[in-house]
Coordinates of N, CA and C in Angstrom, one line a residue:
X1317 N -24.1 11.2 1.3 CA -25.0 10.3 1.9 C -26.3 11.0 2.2
X1318 N -26.3 12.3 2.5 CA -27.5 13.1 2.8 C -28.6 13.0 1.8
X1319 N -28.2 13.2 0.5 CA -29.3 13.1 -0.5 C -30.0 11.7 -0.6
X1320 N -29.2 10.6 -0.3 CA -29.8 9.3 -0.3 C -30.8 9.1 0.8
X1321 N -30.4 9.6 2.0 CA -31.3 9.5 3.1 C -32.6 10.3 2.9
X1322 N -32.4 11.5 2.5 CA -33.6 12.4 2.3 C -34.5 11.8 1.2
X1323 N -34.0 11.2 0.2 CA -34.8 10.6 -0.8 C -35.6 9.4 -0.3
X1324 N -35.2 8.9 0.8 CA -35.9 7.8 1.5 C -36.8 8.3 2.7
X1325 N -36.9 9.6 2.8 CA -37.7 10.1 3.9 C -37.1 10.0 5.2
X1326 N -35.8 9.8 5.3 CA -35.1 9.7 6.5 C -34.4 11.1 6.9
X1327 N -34.2 11.3 8.1 CA -33.7 12.6 8.6 C -32.2 12.5 8.7
X1328 N -31.6 13.6 8.2 CA -30.1 13.7 8.3 C -29.8 14.6 9.5
X1329 N -29.0 14.1 10.4 CA -28.7 14.8 11.7 C -27.2 15.2 11.6
X1330 N -26.9 16.4 11.2 CA -25.4 16.8 11.1 C -24.6 16.5 12.4
X1331 N -25.2 16.8 13.5 CA -24.4 16.7 14.8 C -24.2 15.2 15.1
X1332 N -25.2 14.3 14.9 CA -25.0 12.9 15.1 C -24.0 12.3 14.2
X1333 N -24.1 12.6 12.9 CA -23.2 12.1 11.9 C -21.8 12.6 12.2
X1334 N -21.6 13.8 12.5 CA -20.3 14.3 12.7 C -19.7 13.7 13.9
X1335 N -20.4 13.5 15.0 CA -19.9 12.8 16.2 C -19.6 11.4 15.9
X1336 N -20.4 10.7 15.2 CA -20.1 9.3 14.9 C -18.8 9.2 14.0
X1337 N -18.7 10.0 13.0 CA -17.6 9.9 12.1 C -16.3 10.3 12.8
X1338 N -16.3 11.3 13.6 CA -15.1 11.8 14.3 C -14.7 10.8 15.4
X1339 N -15.5 9.8 15.8 CA -15.1 8.8 16.8 C -14.4 7.7 16.1
X1340 N -14.1 7.8 14.8 CA -13.5 6.7 14.0 C -12.2 7.3 13.4
X1341 N -11.4 6.4 12.8 CA -10.2 6.9 12.1 C -10.6 7.5 10.8
X1342 N -9.9 8.5 10.3 CA -10.3 9.1 9.1 C -9.1 9.6 8.3
X1343 N -9.4 9.9 7.0 CA -8.4 10.4 6.1 C -9.1 11.6 5.5
X1344 N -8.3 12.7 5.3 CA -8.8 13.9 4.7 C -7.8 14.3 3.6
X1345 N -8.3 14.6 2.4 CA -7.5 15.0 1.3 C -7.8 16.5 1.0
X1346 N -6.8 17.3 1.2 CA -7.0 18.8 1.0 C -5.9 19.3 0.0
X1347 N -6.3 20.4 -0.7 CA -5.3 21.1 -1.5 C -5.5 22.5 -1.3
X1348 N -4.5 23.2 -0.9 CA -4.5 24.7 -0.6 C -5.7 25.0 0.4
X1349 N -5.8 24.2 1.4 CA -6.8 24.4 2.5 C -8.2 24.1 2.0
X1350 N -8.4 23.5 0.8 CA -9.7 23.2 0.3 C -9.9 21.7 0.4
X1351 N -11.0 21.3 1.0 CA -11.4 19.9 1.1 C -11.7 19.3 -0.2
X1352 N -11.0 18.2 -0.6 CA -11.3 17.5 -1.8 C -12.1 16.2 -1.5
X1353 N -11.7 15.5 -0.5 CA -12.4 14.2 -0.1 C -12.0 13.8 1.3
X1354 N -12.9 12.9 1.9 CA -12.6 12.4 3.2 C -13.2 11.0 3.3
X1355 N -12.6 10.2 4.2 CA -13.1 8.9 4.4 C -12.9 8.5 5.9
X1356 N -13.9 7.8 6.4 CA -13.8 7.4 7.8 C -14.0 5.9 7.9
X1357 N -13.3 5.2 8.7 CA -13.3 3.8 8.8 C -13.0 3.3 10.2
X1358 N -13.2 2.0 10.4 CA -12.8 1.4 11.7 C -12.4 0.0 11.4
X1359 N -11.5 -0.6 12.2 CA -11.1 -2.0 12.1 C -12.0 -2.7 13.1
X1360 N -12.7 -3.7 12.6 CA -13.6 -4.6 13.4 C -13.0 -6.0 13.3
X1361 N -12.5 -6.5 14.4 CA -11.9 -7.9 14.4 C -10.9 -8.0 13.3
X1362 N -11.3 -8.7 12.2 CA -10.4 -9.0 11.1 C -10.8 -8.3 9.8
X1363 N -11.5 -7.2 9.9 CA -11.9 -6.5 8.7 C -11.8 -5.0 9.0
X1364 N -11.6 -4.3 7.9 CA -11.7 -2.8 7.9 C -13.0 -2.5 7.3
X1365 N -13.8 -1.7 8.0 CA -15.1 -1.3 7.5 C -15.0 0.2 7.2
X1366 N -15.4 0.5 5.9 CA -15.4 1.9 5.5 C -16.8 2.5 5.8
X1367 N -16.8 3.4 6.7 CA -18.1 4.1 7.1 C -18.6 5.0 6.0
X1368 N -17.6 5.8 5.5 CA -18.0 6.8 4.5 C -16.7 7.2 3.7
X1369 N -16.9 7.4 2.4 CA -15.9 7.9 1.5 C -16.6 8.9 0.7
X1370 N -16.3 10.2 0.9 CA -17.0 11.3 0.2 C -16.0 12.1 -0.6
X1371 N -16.3 12.3 -1.8 CA -15.5 13.2 -2.7 C -16.3 14.4 -3.1
X1372 N -15.8 15.6 -2.9 CA -16.5 16.8 -3.2 C -16.9 16.7 -4.7
X1373 N -18.2 17.1 -5.0 CA -18.7 16.8 -6.3 C -17.9 17.2 -7.5
X1374 N -17.3 18.4 -7.4 CA -16.5 18.9 -8.6 C -15.2 18.1 -8.7
X1375 N -14.8 17.3 -7.7 CA -13.6 16.5 -7.8 C -13.9 15.0 -8.1
X1376 N -15.2 14.7 -8.3 CA -15.5 13.3 -8.5 C -15.1 12.9 -10.0
X1377 N -14.9 11.6 -10.2 CA -14.5 11.1 -11.5 C -13.1 11.5 -11.9
X1378 N -12.3 11.8 -10.9 CA -10.9 12.2 -11.2 C -9.9 11.1 -10.6
X1379 N -10.5 10.1 -10.0 CA -9.6 9.0 -9.5 C -9.3 9.1 -8.0
X1380 N -9.9 10.1 -7.3 CA -9.6 10.3 -5.9 C -10.1 9.1 -5.1
X1381 N -11.3 8.5 -5.4 CA -11.8 7.3 -4.7 C -10.8 6.2 -4.8
X1382 N -10.2 6.0 -6.0 CA -9.3 4.9 -6.2 C -8.0 5.1 -5.4
X1383 N -7.6 6.4 -5.2 CA -6.4 6.6 -4.3 C -6.8 6.3 -2.9
X1384 N -8.0 6.6 -2.4 CA -8.4 6.2 -1.1 C -8.4 4.7 -1.0
X1385 N -8.9 4.0 -2.0 CA -9.0 2.6 -2.0 C -7.6 2.0 -1.9
X1386 N -6.6 2.5 -2.7 CA -5.2 2.0 -2.6 C -4.7 2.2 -1.2
X1387 N -5.0 3.3 -0.5 CA -4.6 3.5 0.8 C -5.2 2.4 1.7
X1388 N -6.5 2.1 1.6 CA -7.1 1.1 2.4 C -6.5 -0.3 2.2
X1389 N -6.2 -0.6 0.9 CA -5.6 -1.9 0.6 C -4.2 -2.0 1.3
X1390 N -3.4 -0.9 1.2 CA -2.1 -1.0 1.8 C -2.2 -1.1 3.3
X1391 N -3.1 -0.3 3.9 CA -3.3 -0.4 5.3 C -3.7 -1.8 5.8
X1392 N -4.6 -2.5 5.1 CA -5.0 -3.8 5.4 C -3.8 -4.8 5.2
X1393 N -3.1 -4.7 4.1 CA -2.0 -5.6 3.9 C -0.9 -5.5 4.9
X1394 N -0.6 -4.2 5.4 CA 0.4 -4.0 6.4 C 0.1 -4.5 7.7
X1395 N -1.2 -4.7 8.0 CA -1.7 -5.2 9.3 C -2.3 -6.6 9.2
X1396 N -2.2 -7.2 8.0 CA -2.7 -8.5 7.8 C -4.2 -8.6 8.1
X1397 N -5.0 -7.6 7.6 CA -6.4 -7.5 7.7 C -7.0 -8.1 6.4
X1398 N -7.7 -9.2 6.5 CA -8.1 -9.9 5.2 C -9.3 -9.5 4.5
X1399 N -10.0 -8.5 5.1 CA -11.3 -8.1 4.5 C -11.6 -6.7 4.6
X1400 N -12.2 -6.1 3.6 CA -12.7 -4.7 3.6 C -14.2 -4.8 3.4
X1401 N -15.0 -4.1 4.2 CA -16.5 -4.0 4.0 C -16.9 -2.6 3.9
X1402 N -18.1 -2.4 3.4 CA -18.8 -1.1 3.4 C -20.2 -1.3 3.0
X1403 N -21.0 -0.3 3.2 CA -22.4 -0.3 2.8 C -22.6 1.0 1.9
X1404 N -23.3 0.8 0.8 CA -23.5 1.9 -0.2 C -24.9 1.8 -0.8
X1405 N -25.5 2.9 -1.1 CA -26.7 2.8 -1.8 C -26.5 2.4 -3.3
X1406 N -27.3 1.6 -3.8 CA -27.1 1.0 -5.2 C -27.1 2.1 -6.2
X1407 N -27.8 3.2 -6.0 CA -27.9 4.3 -7.0 C -26.7 5.3 -6.9
X1408 N -25.9 5.1 -5.9 CA -24.7 5.9 -5.7 C -23.6 5.4 -6.7
X1409 N -23.0 6.4 -7.5 CA -22.0 6.0 -8.5 C -20.8 5.2 -7.8
X1410 N -20.6 5.4 -6.6 CA -19.5 4.6 -5.9 C -19.8 3.1 -5.9
X1411 N -21.1 2.7 -5.9 CA -21.5 1.3 -6.0 C -20.8 0.6 -7.1
X1412 N -20.8 1.2 -8.3 CA -20.1 0.6 -9.5 C -18.6 0.6 -9.3
X1413 N -18.1 1.6 -8.7 CA -16.6 1.6 -8.4 C -16.3 0.4 -7.5
X1414 N -17.0 0.2 -6.4 CA -16.7 -0.9 -5.5 C -16.8 -2.2 -6.3
X1415 N -17.8 -2.4 -7.1 CA -17.9 -3.7 -7.9 C -16.7 -3.8 -8.8
X1416 N -16.3 -2.8 -9.5 CA -15.1 -2.8 -10.4 C -13.8 -3.2 -9.6
X1417 N -13.8 -2.8 -8.4 CA -12.6 -3.0 -7.6 C -12.6 -4.4 -7.0
X1418 N -13.7 -5.2 -7.2 CA -13.7 -6.6 -6.8 C -14.6 -6.9 -5.6
X1419 N -15.3 -5.9 -5.1 CA -16.2 -6.1 -4.0 C -17.4 -7.0 -4.4
X1420 N -17.9 -7.9 -3.5 CA -19.0 -8.7 -3.7 C -20.2 -8.2 -2.9
X1421 N -21.4 -8.3 -3.5 CA -22.6 -7.9 -2.8 C -23.0 -9.0 -1.9
X1422 N -23.3 -8.6 -0.6 CA -23.7 -9.6 0.4 C -25.3 -9.6 0.4
X1423 N -25.9 -10.4 -0.4 CA -27.4 -10.3 -0.5 C -28.1 -10.8 0.7
X1424 N -27.4 -11.6 1.5 CA -28.1 -12.2 2.6 C -28.1 -11.3 3.8
X1425 N -27.4 -10.2 3.7 CA -27.4 -9.2 4.9 C -28.2 -8.0 4.6
X1426 N -29.1 -7.7 5.5 CA -30.0 -6.5 5.3 C -29.4 -5.4 6.1
X1427 N -29.6 -4.2 5.6 CA -29.2 -3.0 6.4 C -30.4 -2.2 6.8
X1428 N -30.3 -1.4 7.8 CA -31.4 -0.6 8.3 C -31.9 0.5 7.3
X1429 N -31.0 1.0 6.5 CA -31.3 2.1 5.6 C -31.4 1.8 4.1
X1430 N -31.6 0.6 3.8 CA -31.7 0.1 2.4 C -30.5 0.2 1.6
X1431 N -29.3 0.4 2.2 CA -28.1 0.3 1.5 C -27.6 -1.1 1.2
X1432 N -26.7 -1.3 0.4 CA -26.2 -2.6 0.0 C -24.9 -2.8 0.7
X1433 N -24.8 -4.0 1.4 CA -23.5 -4.4 2.1 C -22.6 -5.0 1.1
X1434 N -21.3 -4.6 1.1 CA -20.3 -5.1 0.2 C -19.1 -5.6 0.9
X1435 N -18.4 -6.6 0.3 CA -17.2 -7.1 1.0 C -16.2 -7.5 -0.1
X1436 N -14.9 -7.2 0.3 CA -13.8 -7.6 -0.5 C -12.9 -8.5 0.4
X1437 N -12.8 -9.7 0.0 CA -12.0 -10.7 0.7 C -10.6 -10.7 0.1
X1438 N -9.6 -10.1 0.8 CA -8.3 -9.9 0.2 C -7.5 -11.2 0.1
X1439 N -7.9 -12.3 0.8 CA -7.2 -13.5 0.8 C -8.0 -14.6 0.0
X1440 N -9.1 -14.2 -0.5 CA -9.9 -15.3 -1.2 C -9.2 -16.0 -2.3
X1441 N -8.6 -15.2 -3.2 CA -7.8 -15.8 -4.3 C -7.0 -14.7 -4.9
X1442 N -6.1 -15.1 -5.7 CA -5.2 -14.1 -6.4 C -6.0 -13.2 -7.4
X1443 N -7.0 -13.8 -8.0 CA -7.8 -13.0 -9.0 C -8.3 -11.8 -8.4
X1444 N -8.9 -11.8 -7.2 CA -9.4 -10.6 -6.5 C -8.3 -9.6 -6.3
X1445 N -7.2 -10.0 -5.8 CA -6.1 -9.1 -5.6 C -5.6 -8.5 -6.9
X1446 N -5.4 -9.3 -7.9 CA -4.9 -8.9 -9.2 C -5.9 -7.9 -9.8
X1447 N -7.2 -8.2 -9.7 CA -8.2 -7.3 -10.3 C -8.2 -6.0 -9.6
X1448 N -8.1 -6.1 -8.3 CA -8.2 -4.8 -7.5 C -7.0 -4.0 -7.8
X1449 N -5.8 -4.5 -7.9 CA -4.6 -3.7 -8.2 C -4.8 -3.1 -9.6
X1450 N -5.2 -3.9 -10.6 CA -5.3 -3.4 -12.0 C -6.4 -2.3 -12.1
X1451 N -7.4 -2.4 -11.3 CA -8.5 -1.5 -11.4 C -8.2 -0.1 -10.8
X1452 N -7.2 -0.1 -10.0 CA -6.8 1.2 -9.3 C -5.6 1.8 -9.9
X1453 N -5.0 1.2 -10.9 CA -3.8 1.8 -11.5 C -4.1 2.7 -12.7

């Protein structure tokens, strides 16, 4: 996320970001004490909001993001949470992943940092669920 903020002339504050993320639930994927990826999220009313999902650059495009997404789907289904939301910069490669997974862009909602707000309604219809499952296998 840091490069996207810097490109917009915004300041990245390590301490603020770290404090914010650590105040939420998180997942960390490590191998042999090496960080591969992490994600932080919170449940808001009837939705799970993904604050960040970061994959270390050399481990990108290996399907780790899809594994996290599978975990988020299972988490939501086990708790009857009908919606997953997130915000992502359009130039971030993850934006295309979210669209392939069935997320819809919420064009009516503005964000403070020029990111795009996305939503996946798990109850909307079977097509979304079928598409999401097939996209992550």
